[in-house]
Amino acid sequence: MPLQSTLTSRVADALAAAGIDRKFAVVTPAADTRFGDYQTNAAMVAAKSLKKNPREVAALILAHLSVEDLCETPQVAGAGFINFKILNAALADAVNAIRVDERLGVEPAVTPQTIVIDFSSPNVAKPMHVGHIRSTILGDSLARVARHLGHRVITDNHIGDWGTQFGKVIYGWKHFLNKEALEAAPIEELVRLYREVNALEESNPQIREAVRGELVKLQQGDEENRTIWKQAVAYSWKEFERLYGLLDISFDECLGESFYNDALGPLVERLLASGVAEISEGAACIFFRDIPSLEEKPCLIRKGDGGYLYATTDLATLEYREERWKPDSVWYVTGAPQQLHFDQVFAAARKLGIKGDLRHVAFGSILGEDRKMMKTRSGENVELGAMLHEAMERALAVVVEKNPDLPIEEQKEIAKIIGLGAVKYADLMQHRLTDYLFSWEKMLSFQGNTAPYLQNAYVRIRSIFRKAAESGVSTEEAAIIIQDPAERALALQILQFGVVLHSVLEDQRPNLLCLYLYELANNFHSFYEACPILKSEGAIRESRLALAEVTAKVLKTGLGLLGICVPERM
């Protein structure tokens, strides 16, 4: 059991022995390390419930608390905090235990859940752009952390493969298609067709009607139009898969909006028949007269002309997920501007009888140098593929400069790891609701809170071990010994890994893991400067190597949970 959990259990036992409810036992890292390594406010919380003086309750808890094997005599501070300073021997034992634990001290979730995470969701016949990166990277990291904690996770890519744009694509396909261009760069050709037809529509009502007719034919199952549509979807998927492969991201479910199309009509009729929905000005709506914030914002599920909306598809998708996966929770990783949409959909889902935890994991925008939504100079969305390749090219220039003698293929592989890691980390290190300024210089820097800085910390440790191996030094039988303050600080930081992972899922915030890894790397560098490793001798040298080894494992595992790889050399 991790040290913090052990302390929590001991405090709970003391509370019970003192006749106080165990639920008040919460131990956290100390806010001020001058007074200890861990602390509990159990006495203060319990005192409020018991209507007693907190310091008196703290004394009562201490009278029944047995932690002599773990820490120095606990001290009461302030209004009733109980502080714990861990013994060096106990700290060493805890890190030694993590070192041989495949999970690195991470306790699985007490109650594993089935979680569906809906993220990425690109549109067919359009390139994935910078706007997709936050959803894609954030959703993937949450899935990785949740799985690591023992949850059953279903990653679902809800593809935009149905809608009015296909009337334009199909009309363009029939009249303006360049087959050679389609084979060479399919997404570019599909976008060209869409734009050309869109421009023609504005000046030619006959083409506008023809486009609408192509869409109706598709919706009615016309064989030729369905074939064109399927080809457009296939070409798009090929491009999507290439980018997902580059990012090392996969999905358990990849169903387009079209999959749910046949369910929309029956769903709306059922909602109308049950009284959940009603007709208002010709449209089918769900009203929320019992929810003040939505009282004047009904959820439109069928337009007056018979067309369905995103909300209709989302409700049909929820019903499908309920039947297929029986999830405890469904998370939608989409931009903050969609908050109202999901408030309406979730409220409507409750009326449908869906009881699971539904969450909108919202996020802010990526801003360009002008502090506006990131665009190309021509005003277009920045394509994701172009961004990722530029990241690798910029990283390659750095790698070549630092390691000109490495074989070119190795340089390219290292550059891929650094470039893609830099893009991912620059996004994940932000509070997800924050708009952030995109900067190549900052994200590829080897200084500060960046992926290259963390990757370099790992590489430095690996280089130490290569030198140790050349000298015949082994850590297989080593035991960690804690003596120096820098060793203590690093050891205590290592012990927080499992705690931080659980906190990531509490509010879907991978930035907490980023901050933890950055602090871990900083603590390692302080340890490296204060405590010579290879220049030490005997048990101290082996102990410090072992401490470095655990640090490397945590860095690699933590970055892996963010979807970021580490190179062995840079």
Coordinates of C-alpha atoms in Angstrom, one line a residue:
M1 CA 0.0 0.0 0.0
P2 CA 1.4 3.4 -0.9
L3 CA 2.7 5.5 2.0
Q4 CA 0.0 8.2 1.7
S5 CA -2.7 5.4 1.7
T6 CA -1.0 3.8 4.7
L7 CA -1.1 7.0 6.6
T8 CA -4.7 7.5 5.7
S9 CA -5.6 4.1 6.9
R10 CA -3.8 4.6 10.2
V11 CA -5.6 8.0 10.8
A12 CA -8.9 6.2 10.0
D13 CA -8.1 3.5 12.6
A14 CA -7.3 6.3 15.2
L15 CA -10.6 8.0 14.4
A16 CA -12.5 4.8 14.9
A17 CA -10.7 4.0 18.2
A18 CA -11.6 7.5 19.4
G19 CA -15.3 7.0 18.5
I20 CA -15.2 9.3 15.4
D21 CA -16.4 8.4 11.9
R22 CA -13.6 7.0 9.7
K23 CA -14.9 9.1 6.8
F24 CA -13.0 12.2 8.1
A25 CA -9.6 10.5 7.4
V26 CA -8.0 12.4 4.5
V27 CA -4.2 12.7 4.3
T28 CA -2.6 15.0 1.6
P29 CA 0.9 16.2 0.9
A30 CA 1.7 19.1 3.2
A31 CA 1.0 22.6 1.9
D32 CA 4.1 23.9 3.6
T33 CA 6.9 21.4 3.7
R34 CA 8.6 23.2 6.6
F35 CA 6.1 21.6 8.9
G36 CA 6.1 18.1 7.5
D37 CA 5.6 15.9 4.4
Y38 CA 2.0 15.1 4.8
Q39 CA -0.9 16.5 6.8
T40 CA -4.5 15.8 7.7
N41 CA -7.4 18.2 8.5
A42 CA -9.4 15.3 10.0
A43 CA -9.5 17.0 13.4
M44 CA -10.9 20.2 12.0
V45 CA -13.6 18.6 9.9
A46 CA -14.6 16.1 12.7
A47 CA -14.6 19.0 15.2
K48 CA -17.2 20.9 13.2
S49 CA -19.4 17.8 13.1
L50 CA -18.9 17.1 16.8
K51 CA -19.1 20.7 17.8
K52 CA -15.8 20.5 19.7
N53 CA -12.5 22.4 19.6
P54 CA -10.4 21.2 16.7
R55 CA -7.1 21.1 18.7
E56 CA -8.8 19.0 21.4
V57 CA -10.0 16.5 18.7
A58 CA -6.5 16.5 17.2
A59 CA -5.1 15.5 20.6
L60 CA -7.7 12.8 20.9
I61 CA -6.8 11.4 17.4
L62 CA -3.1 11.5 18.3
A63 CA -3.8 9.5 21.5
H64 CA -5.0 6.6 19.4
L65 CA -2.6 7.1 16.4
S66 CA 0.1 4.6 15.8
V67 CA 2.6 5.8 13.2
E68 CA 6.0 5.3 15.0
D69 CA 7.3 3.1 12.2
L70 CA 6.5 5.7 9.5
C71 CA 7.2 9.1 10.8
E72 CA 8.5 11.3 13.6
T73 CA 6.1 12.3 16.4
P74 CA 3.1 14.0 14.6
Q75 CA 2.7 17.7 15.4
V76 CA -0.5 19.7 15.7
A77 CA -0.4 23.1 13.9
G78 CA -2.6 26.0 13.3
A79 CA -6.3 25.5 13.9
G80 CA -5.9 21.7 14.2
F81 CA -3.8 20.4 11.3
I82 CA -1.8 17.2 12.1
N83 CA 1.5 17.2 10.3
F84 CA 3.7 14.1 9.5
K85 CA 7.4 14.1 8.8
I86 CA 8.3 10.7 7.2
L87 CA 11.3 8.8 8.6
N88 CA 14.1 8.3 6.0
A89 CA 13.9 4.6 6.5
A90 CA 10.2 4.5 5.8
L91 CA 10.6 6.7 2.8
A92 CA 13.3 4.4 1.4
D93 CA 11.1 1.4 2.0
A94 CA 8.2 3.1 0.1
V95 CA 10.3 3.9 -2.9
N96 CA 11.9 0.5 -2.9
A97 CA 8.4 -1.0 -3.1
I98 CA 7.5 1.2 -6.0
R99 CA 10.7 0.3 -7.8
V100 CA 9.7 -3.4 -8.0
D101 CA 6.0 -2.7 -8.6
E102 CA 4.9 -2.8 -12.3
R103 CA 2.2 -0.2 -11.5
L104 CA 4.7 2.1 -9.8
G105 CA 2.6 2.4 -6.7
V106 CA -0.6 3.3 -8.6
E107 CA -3.6 1.9 -6.9
P108 CA -6.5 0.9 -9.2
A109 CA -9.8 2.7 -8.9
V110 CA -11.9 1.5 -5.9
T111 CA -15.0 1.2 -8.1
P112 CA -14.0 0.6 -11.8
Q113 CA -16.4 2.1 -14.2
T114 CA -17.3 1.7 -17.9
I115 CA -16.6 5.0 -19.5
V116 CA -17.3 6.0 -23.1
I117 CA -15.1 8.8 -24.3
D118 CA -16.3 10.6 -27.4
F119 CA -13.5 12.6 -29.0
S120 CA -11.8 13.8 -32.2
S121 CA -14.9 13.6 -34.5
P122 CA -13.5 14.9 -37.8
N123 CA -15.8 15.6 -40.8
V124 CA -15.6 13.5 -44.0
A125 CA -14.5 15.3 -47.2
K126 CA -12.6 17.9 -45.1
P127 CA -9.1 17.8 -43.7
M128 CA -8.5 17.5 -40.0
H129 CA -7.4 20.9 -38.8
V130 CA -5.9 22.5 -35.7
G131 CA -9.3 22.7 -34.1
H132 CA -9.4 18.9 -33.9
I133 CA -6.1 18.6 -32.1
R134 CA -7.3 19.5 -28.6
S135 CA -10.2 17.1 -28.7
T136 CA -8.0 14.3 -30.1
I137 CA -5.0 14.7 -27.8
L138 CA -7.1 15.4 -24.7
G139 CA -9.5 12.5 -25.3
D140 CA -6.7 10.1 -25.9
S141 CA -4.8 11.0 -22.7
L142 CA -7.9 10.7 -20.6
A143 CA -8.5 7.3 -22.1
R144 CA -5.0 6.2 -21.3
V145 CA -5.1 7.4 -17.7
A146 CA -8.6 5.9 -17.1
R147 CA -7.5 2.5 -18.4
H148 CA -4.3 2.6 -16.3
L149 CA -6.5 3.1 -13.2
G150 CA -8.5 0.0 -14.1
H151 CA -11.6 1.5 -15.8
R152 CA -13.2 -0.1 -18.8
V153 CA -12.8 2.6 -21.5
I154 CA -14.5 2.7 -24.9
T155 CA -13.0 5.3 -27.2
D156 CA -15.6 6.5 -29.7
N157 CA -14.8 8.6 -32.8
H158 CA -18.2 10.0 -33.8
I159 CA -17.5 10.9 -37.5
G160 CA -19.3 13.7 -39.3
D161 CA -20.2 11.7 -42.4
W162 CA -23.7 12.9 -43.1
G163 CA -25.0 16.4 -43.9
T164 CA -25.7 19.1 -46.4
Q165 CA -22.1 19.3 -47.6
F166 CA -22.5 16.0 -49.4
G167 CA -25.0 17.5 -51.9
K168 CA -22.2 19.8 -52.9
V169 CA -19.5 17.1 -53.0
I170 CA -21.6 14.8 -55.0
Y171 CA -22.6 17.5 -57.5
G172 CA -18.9 18.5 -57.8
W173 CA -17.9 14.8 -58.2
K174 CA -20.3 14.3 -61.1
H175 CA -19.3 17.5 -63.0
F176 CA -15.8 18.7 -62.0
L177 CA -13.9 15.6 -60.7
N178 CA -10.2 15.3 -61.5
K179 CA -9.5 11.6 -61.0
E180 CA -5.7 12.0 -61.0
A181 CA -5.9 14.7 -58.3
L182 CA -8.3 12.5 -56.3
E183 CA -5.8 9.6 -56.3
A184 CA -2.9 11.8 -55.5
A185 CA -4.4 14.0 -52.8
P186 CA -8.0 12.9 -52.2
I187 CA -8.9 15.3 -49.4
E188 CA -7.6 18.3 -51.3
E189 CA -9.7 17.3 -54.3
L190 CA -12.8 16.8 -52.2
V191 CA -12.3 20.2 -50.6
R192 CA -11.8 21.7 -54.1
L193 CA -15.0 20.3 -55.3
Y194 CA -16.9 21.5 -52.3
R195 CA -15.5 25.0 -52.6
E196 CA -16.1 25.2 -56.4
V197 CA -19.7 24.2 -56.1
N198 CA -20.3 26.4 -53.1
A199 CA -19.1 29.4 -55.1
L200 CA -21.3 28.5 -58.1
E201 CA -24.3 28.2 -55.8
E202 CA -24.1 31.8 -54.7
S203 CA -24.6 33.1 -58.2
N204 CA -26.6 30.3 -59.8
P205 CA -30.0 29.3 -58.3
Q206 CA -30.3 26.4 -60.8
I207 CA -27.1 24.8 -59.4
R208 CA -28.3 25.4 -55.9
E209 CA -31.5 23.4 -56.7
A210 CA -29.4 20.7 -58.4
V211 CA -27.2 20.4 -55.4
R212 CA -30.2 20.1 -53.1
G213 CA -31.6 17.4 -55.4
E214 CA -28.3 15.4 -55.1
L215 CA -28.6 15.5 -51.4
V216 CA -32.2 14.4 -51.4
K217 CA -31.2 11.5 -53.7
L218 CA -28.5 10.5 -51.3
Q219 CA -30.8 10.6 -48.4
Q220 CA -33.4 8.5 -50.3
G221 CA -30.8 5.8 -51.1
D222 CA -30.0 6.6 -54.7
E223 CA -27.4 3.9 -55.7
E224 CA -25.1 6.2 -57.7
N225 CA -25.0 8.9 -55.0
R226 CA -24.6 6.3 -52.2
T227 CA -21.6 4.9 -54.1
I228 CA -20.0 8.4 -54.4
W229 CA -20.7 9.1 -50.8
K230 CA -19.0 5.8 -49.7
Q231 CA -16.0 6.5 -51.8
A232 CA -15.7 10.0 -50.2
V233 CA -15.9 8.4 -46.8
A234 CA -13.3 5.8 -47.6
Y235 CA -10.8 8.4 -49.0
S236 CA -11.3 10.5 -45.8
W237 CA -10.9 7.5 -43.5
K238 CA -7.6 6.7 -45.2
E239 CA -6.3 10.2 -44.4
F240 CA -7.7 10.1 -40.9
E241 CA -6.0 6.8 -40.2
R242 CA -2.7 8.1 -41.4
L243 CA -2.8 11.0 -38.9
Y244 CA -4.1 8.8 -36.1
G245 CA -1.3 6.3 -36.8
L246 CA 1.3 9.2 -36.6
L247 CA -0.2 10.3 -33.3
D248 CA -0.4 6.7 -32.0
I249 CA -4.1 7.0 -31.3
S250 CA -6.7 4.3 -31.9
F251 CA -10.5 3.9 -31.3
D252 CA -12.7 1.1 -30.2
E253 CA -15.7 2.5 -32.1
C254 CA -15.8 4.6 -35.2
L255 CA -19.4 5.1 -36.3
G256 CA -20.5 8.0 -38.4
E257 CA -23.6 10.1 -38.0
S258 CA -25.0 8.1 -40.9
F259 CA -25.1 5.0 -38.8
Y260 CA -27.8 6.5 -36.6
N261 CA -29.8 8.0 -39.5
D262 CA -32.6 5.4 -39.6
A263 CA -33.1 5.7 -35.8
L264 CA -33.9 9.5 -35.9
G265 CA -37.5 9.4 -37.2
P266 CA -38.7 6.7 -34.9
L267 CA -36.9 8.4 -31.9
V268 CA -38.7 11.7 -32.6
E269 CA -42.1 10.0 -33.0
R270 CA -41.5 8.1 -29.8
L271 CA -40.6 11.3 -27.9
L272 CA -43.7 13.1 -29.3
A273 CA -46.0 10.1 -28.4
S274 CA -44.7 10.0 -24.9
G275 CA -45.1 13.7 -24.4
V276 CA -41.4 14.3 -23.9
A277 CA -41.4 16.4 -27.1
E278 CA -44.1 18.6 -28.5
I279 CA -44.7 20.5 -31.7
S280 CA -44.0 24.2 -31.6
E281 CA -44.3 26.4 -34.7
G282 CA -44.1 23.3 -36.8
A283 CA -40.9 21.9 -35.2
A284 CA -40.5 19.1 -32.7
C285 CA -39.0 20.4 -29.5
I286 CA -38.1 19.2 -26.0
F287 CA -38.9 21.9 -23.4
F288 CA -37.2 22.2 -20.0
R289 CA -39.7 24.2 -18.0
D290 CA -38.3 22.8 -14.8
I291 CA -34.7 23.9 -15.5
P292 CA -34.3 27.7 -15.1
S293 CA -31.2 28.0 -17.2
L294 CA -32.9 26.1 -20.1
E295 CA -36.4 27.3 -19.6
E296 CA -36.3 29.5 -22.7
K297 CA -33.9 27.3 -24.6
P298 CA -35.7 24.2 -25.9
C299 CA -33.9 21.4 -27.6
L300 CA -34.9 21.3 -31.3
I301 CA -35.0 17.7 -32.6
R302 CA -36.8 18.1 -35.9
K303 CA -37.1 21.2 -38.0
G304 CA -40.4 22.3 -39.6
D305 CA -39.2 21.0 -43.0
G306 CA -38.7 17.5 -41.5
G307 CA -34.9 17.8 -41.2
Y308 CA -33.1 16.4 -38.1
L309 CA -30.4 18.1 -36.1
Y310 CA -27.2 17.3 -34.2
A311 CA -29.2 17.0 -31.0
T312 CA -31.4 14.3 -32.6
T313 CA -28.3 12.3 -33.6
D314 CA -26.7 12.7 -30.2
L315 CA -29.7 11.4 -28.5
A316 CA -29.9 8.4 -30.8
T317 CA -26.2 7.8 -30.2
L318 CA -26.7 7.9 -26.5
E319 CA -29.5 5.3 -26.7
Y320 CA -27.2 3.1 -28.8
R321 CA -24.3 3.4 -26.3
E322 CA -26.7 2.6 -23.5
E323 CA -27.7 -0.6 -25.2
R324 CA -24.3 -1.6 -26.5
W325 CA -22.0 -0.6 -23.7
K326 CA -24.1 0.1 -20.6
P327 CA -21.7 2.9 -19.5
D328 CA -21.5 4.4 -16.1
S329 CA -20.3 7.6 -17.7
V330 CA -20.1 9.2 -21.2
W331 CA -17.6 12.0 -21.7
Y332 CA -17.8 14.4 -24.7
V333 CA -14.5 16.0 -25.4
T334 CA -15.5 19.1 -27.5
G335 CA -15.0 22.8 -27.5
A336 CA -16.4 25.1 -24.8
P337 CA -18.8 26.9 -27.3
Q338 CA -20.8 23.7 -27.4
Q339 CA -21.8 23.9 -23.8
L340 CA -25.4 24.9 -24.4
H341 CA -25.8 22.1 -26.9
F342 CA -24.7 19.5 -24.4
D343 CA -26.7 21.1 -21.6
Q344 CA -29.8 20.5 -23.7
V345 CA -28.8 17.0 -24.9
F346 CA -28.1 15.9 -21.3
A347 CA -31.4 17.3 -20.0
A348 CA -33.2 15.6 -22.9
A349 CA -31.4 12.4 -22.1
R350 CA -32.7 12.5 -18.6
K351 CA -36.2 12.7 -19.9
L352 CA -35.4 9.6 -22.0
G353 CA -34.5 7.8 -18.8
I354 CA -30.7 7.7 -19.3
K355 CA -29.3 7.8 -15.8
G356 CA -25.5 7.5 -16.4
D357 CA -23.1 10.3 -15.7
L358 CA -22.9 12.6 -18.8
R359 CA -20.1 15.1 -19.0
H360 CA -19.0 17.7 -21.4
V361 CA -15.2 17.8 -21.2
A362 CA -14.9 21.3 -22.6
F363 CA -11.8 23.0 -23.8
G364 CA -10.6 26.4 -25.0
S365 CA -9.0 27.5 -28.3
I366 CA -5.6 27.5 -29.8
L367 CA -4.6 31.1 -30.7
G368 CA -2.2 32.4 -33.3
E369 CA 0.4 35.1 -32.8
D370 CA -2.3 37.8 -33.2
R371 CA -4.1 36.2 -30.2
K372 CA -7.0 35.2 -32.4
M373 CA -8.2 31.8 -33.5
M374 CA -5.2 30.1 -35.2
K375 CA -5.5 30.4 -39.0
T376 CA -3.2 30.4 -42.1
R377 CA -2.3 33.7 -43.7
S378 CA -5.1 33.2 -46.2
G379 CA -7.6 32.8 -43.4
E380 CA -8.0 29.1 -43.6
N381 CA -7.9 26.6 -40.7
V382 CA -4.4 25.2 -40.2
E383 CA -4.4 21.6 -41.3
L384 CA -3.4 19.1 -38.6
G385 CA -1.2 17.1 -40.9
A386 CA 0.8 20.2 -42.0
M387 CA 1.2 21.2 -38.3
L388 CA 2.5 17.7 -37.3
H389 CA 5.0 17.5 -40.2
E390 CA 6.3 21.0 -39.4
A391 CA 6.8 20.0 -35.8
M392 CA 8.9 17.0 -36.9
E393 CA 10.9 19.1 -39.4
R394 CA 11.6 21.7 -36.8
A395 CA 12.6 19.0 -34.3
L396 CA 14.9 17.4 -36.9
A397 CA 16.8 20.6 -37.3
V398 CA 17.5 20.7 -33.6
V399 CA 18.5 17.0 -33.5
V400 CA 20.9 17.4 -36.4
E401 CA 22.5 20.4 -34.7
K402 CA 22.9 18.5 -31.4
N403 CA 23.8 15.1 -32.9
P404 CA 25.2 15.6 -36.4
D405 CA 27.0 12.2 -36.3
L406 CA 23.8 10.1 -35.8
P407 CA 22.5 8.1 -38.8
I408 CA 19.8 10.1 -40.6
E409 CA 17.1 7.5 -40.0
E410 CA 17.8 7.6 -36.2
Q411 CA 17.8 11.4 -36.4
K412 CA 14.4 11.3 -38.1
E413 CA 13.0 8.9 -35.5
I414 CA 14.2 11.0 -32.6
A415 CA 12.8 14.1 -34.3
K416 CA 9.4 12.4 -34.7
I417 CA 9.3 11.6 -31.0
I418 CA 10.4 15.1 -30.0
G419 CA 8.2 17.0 -32.5
L420 CA 5.0 15.1 -31.9
G421 CA 5.6 15.0 -28.1
A422 CA 6.1 18.8 -28.1
V423 CA 2.8 19.4 -29.9
K424 CA 0.9 17.1 -27.5
Y425 CA 2.5 18.4 -24.3
A426 CA 2.0 22.0 -25.3
D427 CA -1.7 21.3 -25.5
L428 CA -2.0 19.1 -22.4
M429 CA 0.0 21.2 -20.0
Q430 CA -2.7 23.9 -20.3
H431 CA -5.8 23.9 -18.1
R432 CA -8.2 22.5 -20.6
L433 CA -10.5 25.5 -20.5
T434 CA -7.7 27.9 -21.2
D435 CA -7.2 29.5 -24.6
Y436 CA -3.5 29.3 -25.3
L437 CA -1.0 31.0 -27.6
F438 CA 0.7 28.5 -30.1
S439 CA 4.5 29.0 -30.1
W440 CA 6.9 26.7 -31.9
E441 CA 9.8 28.3 -30.0
K442 CA 8.3 27.6 -26.6
M443 CA 7.0 24.1 -27.2
L444 CA 10.3 22.8 -28.8
S445 CA 12.5 24.4 -26.1
F446 CA 14.7 22.2 -23.9
Q447 CA 14.1 24.6 -21.0
G448 CA 10.9 25.1 -19.0
N449 CA 7.7 23.1 -18.8
T450 CA 8.0 21.3 -22.2
A451 CA 8.0 17.8 -23.6
P452 CA 11.7 18.1 -24.8
Y453 CA 12.7 19.1 -21.2
L454 CA 11.0 16.1 -19.7
Q455 CA 12.3 13.8 -22.5
N456 CA 15.8 15.1 -22.0
A457 CA 15.6 14.3 -18.2
Y458 CA 14.8 10.7 -19.1
V459 CA 17.6 10.6 -21.7
R460 CA 20.0 12.0 -19.1
I461 CA 19.1 9.1 -16.7
R462 CA 19.5 6.6 -19.5
S463 CA 23.0 8.0 -20.3
I464 CA 24.0 7.6 -16.7
F465 CA 23.0 3.9 -16.8
R466 CA 25.0 3.4 -20.0
K467 CA 28.1 4.8 -18.3
A468 CA 27.4 2.7 -15.2
A469 CA 27.1 -0.5 -17.4
E470 CA 30.4 0.4 -19.1
S471 CA 32.0 0.5 -15.6
G472 CA 30.4 -2.8 -14.6
V473 CA 28.1 -1.2 -12.0
S474 CA 24.8 -3.0 -11.4
T475 CA 21.7 -2.0 -9.4
E476 CA 20.0 -5.3 -9.4
E477 CA 20.7 -5.9 -5.7
A478 CA 20.7 -2.3 -4.7
A479 CA 18.5 -0.9 -1.9
I480 CA 17.6 2.8 -1.8
I481 CA 19.0 4.7 1.1
I482 CA 17.6 8.2 1.9
Q483 CA 20.0 10.7 3.5
D484 CA 20.4 13.9 1.6
P485 CA 17.5 16.5 1.5
A486 CA 17.6 16.3 -2.4
E487 CA 17.1 12.5 -2.1
R488 CA 14.1 13.1 0.2
A489 CA 12.5 15.6 -2.1
L490 CA 12.9 13.3 -5.1
A491 CA 11.6 10.3 -3.2
L492 CA 8.5 12.2 -1.9
Q493 CA 7.8 13.4 -5.4
I494 CA 8.0 9.9 -6.8
L495 CA 5.4 8.7 -4.2
Q496 CA 2.8 11.2 -5.5
F497 CA 2.5 9.6 -8.9
G498 CA -0.5 7.4 -8.1
V499 CA -2.2 10.2 -6.2
V500 CA -1.9 12.6 -9.2
L501 CA -3.3 10.1 -11.7
H502 CA -6.5 9.8 -9.7
S503 CA -6.8 13.5 -9.5
V504 CA -6.5 13.8 -13.3
L505 CA -9.8 12.0 -13.7
E506 CA -11.6 14.0 -11.0
D507 CA -12.0 16.9 -13.3
Q508 CA -10.6 15.5 -16.5
R509 CA -7.4 17.6 -16.2
P510 CA -4.2 16.0 -17.8
N511 CA -2.4 19.3 -17.0
L512 CA -2.1 18.0 -13.4
L513 CA 0.0 15.1 -14.6
C514 CA 2.1 17.5 -16.8
L515 CA 2.8 19.7 -13.8
Y516 CA 3.7 16.6 -11.7
L517 CA 6.1 15.3 -14.3
Y518 CA 7.7 18.8 -14.7
E519 CA 8.2 19.0 -10.9
L520 CA 9.6 15.4 -10.9
A521 CA 12.1 16.4 -13.6
N522 CA 13.1 19.5 -11.6
N523 CA 13.6 17.5 -8.4
F524 CA 15.7 15.0 -10.3
H525 CA 17.9 17.7 -11.7
S526 CA 18.3 19.1 -8.2
F527 CA 19.2 15.7 -6.9
Y528 CA 21.6 15.2 -9.8
E529 CA 23.4 18.4 -8.9
A530 CA 23.5 17.8 -5.1
C531 CA 24.2 14.1 -5.0
P532 CA 26.9 12.7 -7.3
I533 CA 25.9 9.4 -8.7
L534 CA 28.7 7.7 -10.6
K535 CA 31.3 9.5 -8.5
S536 CA 29.9 8.0 -5.3
E537 CA 30.9 4.6 -4.1
G538 CA 29.4 1.3 -2.9
A539 CA 25.9 1.3 -1.5
I540 CA 25.4 5.0 -1.9
R541 CA 26.2 4.9 -5.6
E542 CA 23.9 1.9 -6.1
S543 CA 21.2 3.6 -4.1
R544 CA 21.4 6.8 -6.1
L545 CA 21.3 4.8 -9.3
A546 CA 18.3 3.0 -8.1
L547 CA 16.6 6.3 -7.3
A548 CA 17.4 7.5 -10.8
E549 CA 16.0 4.3 -12.2
V550 CA 12.6 4.8 -10.5
T551 CA 12.5 8.4 -11.7
A552 CA 13.1 7.3 -15.3
K553 CA 10.3 4.7 -15.0
V554 CA 7.8 7.2 -13.7
L555 CA 8.8 9.8 -16.3
K556 CA 8.4 7.2 -19.1
T557 CA 5.1 5.9 -17.8
G558 CA 3.7 9.3 -17.1
L559 CA 4.6 10.7 -20.5
G560 CA 3.2 7.5 -22.0
L561 CA -0.1 8.2 -20.3
L562 CA -0.1 11.6 -22.1
G563 CA 0.5 9.8 -25.4
I564 CA 4.1 10.9 -25.5
C565 CA 7.1 8.6 -26.2
V566 CA 10.7 9.0 -25.0
P567 CA 13.9 8.5 -27.0
E568 CA 16.9 6.7 -25.5
R569 CA 19.2 9.5 -26.7
M570 CA 18.7 13.0 -28.1

